[in-house]
Amino acid sequence: MQNELAQGRLSGTAFDRYCMVLFAGIAVEALVYGEADGGENDENLFRSISVLLDPPLSVAQMSNQARWSVLQSYNLLKWHMHAHRAAVKALEGGGSLSVVIRKVEGAMSTGR
């Protein structure tokens, strides 16, 4: 995505992936706690980027993109909750980023 932005363009695929990552915090809150209270900063960043696109997204398009992104993130997290739990456990234990990545990869490869 960084390379595309440096060239003054952003593919739909890169934007979709970026939005999914951006809204993953909201999705995991909804999945774990049943509702999401945070995410205002993520939403503001999303709106800022959406208006910079050429052509900029309309309010309706932004709303649809945000809902789609949260749903996609929610489903990925739901399907891979074991990897999320492994990441949380590693972070709670003070693990470095490399430890967290190894734990997630291990959980993904074993399915638990």
Short mmCIF file of C-alpha atoms in Angstrom, two decimals:
data_model
loop_
_atom_site.label_atom_id
_atom_site.label_comp_id
_atom_site.label_asym_id
_atom_site.label_seq_id
_atom_site.Cartn_x
_atom_site.Cartn_y
_atom_site.Cartn_z
CA MET A 1 0.00 0.00 0.00
CA GLN A 2 2.83 2.37 0.84
CA ASN A 3 4.32 1.89 -2.64
CA GLU A 4 0.98 2.53 -4.29
CA LEU A 5 0.42 5.70 -2.27
CA ALA A 6 3.91 6.91 -3.12
CA GLN A 7 2.94 6.55 -6.79
CA GLY A 8 -0.26 8.50 -6.18
CA ARG A 9 -2.62 5.57 -6.57
CA LEU A 10 -4.35 2.99 -4.43
CA SER A 11 -5.90 -0.19 -5.79
CA GLY A 12 -9.28 -1.36 -4.58
CA THR A 13 -7.72 -4.49 -3.14
CA ALA A 14 -5.16 -2.54 -1.13
CA PHE A 15 -7.85 -0.17 0.13
CA ASP A 16 -10.10 -3.08 1.13
CA ARG A 17 -7.25 -4.74 3.04
CA TYR A 18 -6.28 -1.49 4.72
CA CYS A 19 -9.88 -0.93 5.81
CA MET A 20 -10.13 -4.44 7.21
CA VAL A 21 -7.02 -3.87 9.32
CA LEU A 22 -8.25 -0.43 10.33
CA PHE A 23 -11.60 -1.77 11.53
CA ALA A 24 -10.29 -5.00 13.10
CA GLY A 25 -10.24 -3.42 16.56
CA ILE A 26 -13.94 -2.61 16.33
CA ALA A 27 -14.65 -6.10 15.01
CA VAL A 28 -12.77 -7.87 17.80
CA GLU A 29 -14.49 -5.75 20.46
CA ALA A 30 -17.85 -6.77 19.00
CA LEU A 31 -16.78 -10.41 18.84
CA VAL A 32 -15.32 -10.61 22.34
CA TYR A 33 -17.59 -8.21 24.26
CA GLY A 34 -20.74 -8.25 22.15
CA GLU A 35 -20.43 -4.55 21.34
CA ALA A 36 -17.81 -2.03 20.30
CA ASP A 37 -17.39 1.21 22.21
CA GLY A 38 -14.14 2.44 20.71
CA GLY A 39 -12.94 3.03 17.20
CA GLU A 40 -13.57 6.75 16.83
CA ASN A 41 -9.97 7.42 15.82
CA ASP A 42 -10.12 4.55 13.31
CA GLU A 43 -13.33 5.92 11.84
CA ASN A 44 -11.85 9.40 11.56
CA LEU A 45 -8.74 8.06 9.81
CA PHE A 46 -10.95 6.06 7.44
CA ARG A 47 -12.97 9.17 6.55
CA SER A 48 -9.78 11.18 6.00
CA ILE A 49 -8.40 8.60 3.58
CA SER A 50 -11.75 8.08 1.83
CA VAL A 51 -11.99 11.72 0.78
CA LEU A 52 -8.43 11.66 -0.61
CA LEU A 53 -9.27 8.92 -3.11
CA ASP A 54 -9.79 9.86 -6.73
CA PRO A 55 -12.71 10.04 -6.97
CA PRO A 56 -13.44 10.49 -3.25
CA LEU A 57 -15.96 8.15 -1.69
CA SER A 58 -19.44 9.51 -1.09
CA VAL A 59 -20.95 9.28 2.40
CA ALA A 60 -23.00 6.27 1.27
CA GLN A 61 -19.91 4.57 -0.19
CA MET A 62 -17.96 5.23 3.02
CA SER A 63 -20.77 3.72 5.07
CA ASN A 64 -20.91 0.63 2.85
CA GLN A 65 -17.11 0.23 2.87
CA ALA A 66 -16.96 0.56 6.65
CA ARG A 67 -19.71 -2.03 7.19
CA TRP A 68 -18.13 -4.42 4.70
CA SER A 69 -14.71 -4.00 6.34
CA VAL A 70 -15.99 -4.61 9.87
CA LEU A 71 -17.92 -7.68 8.70
CA GLN A 72 -14.90 -9.13 6.88
CA SER A 73 -12.65 -8.50 9.89
CA TYR A 74 -15.24 -9.95 12.24
CA ASN A 75 -15.55 -13.13 10.17
CA LEU A 76 -11.79 -13.59 9.88
CA LEU A 77 -11.36 -13.11 13.62
CA LYS A 78 -14.26 -15.45 14.36
CA TRP A 79 -12.82 -18.15 12.09
CA HIS A 80 -9.38 -17.73 13.62
CA MET A 81 -10.25 -16.96 17.24
CA HIS A 82 -7.60 -19.43 18.37
CA ALA A 83 -4.94 -17.25 16.73
CA HIS A 84 -6.39 -14.14 18.37
CA ARG A 85 -6.29 -15.85 21.78
CA ALA A 86 -2.67 -16.87 21.15
CA ALA A 87 -1.77 -13.26 20.31
CA VAL A 88 -3.53 -11.91 23.40
CA LYS A 89 -1.84 -14.47 25.64
CA ALA A 90 1.59 -13.62 24.20
CA LEU A 91 0.97 -9.88 24.62
CA GLU A 92 -0.27 -10.32 28.18
CA GLY A 93 2.93 -12.25 28.89
CA GLY A 94 5.00 -9.32 27.65
CA GLY A 95 6.02 -11.03 24.44
CA SER A 96 7.82 -9.10 21.75
CA LEU A 97 6.32 -8.70 18.30
CA SER A 98 8.35 -11.66 17.03
CA VAL A 99 7.00 -13.85 19.87
CA VAL A 100 3.43 -12.75 19.12
CA ILE A 101 3.90 -13.54 15.42
CA ARG A 102 5.33 -16.98 16.21
CA LYS A 103 2.41 -17.73 18.55
CA VAL A 104 -0.13 -16.65 15.92
CA GLU A 105 1.62 -18.67 13.21
CA GLY A 106 1.73 -21.68 15.52
CA ALA A 107 -1.96 -21.37 16.30
CA MET A 108 -2.79 -21.01 12.61
CA SER A 109 -0.78 -24.09 11.65
CA THR A 110 -2.25 -26.30 14.39
CA GLY A 111 -5.75 -24.88 14.38
CA ARG A 112 -5.73 -24.35 18.14
#
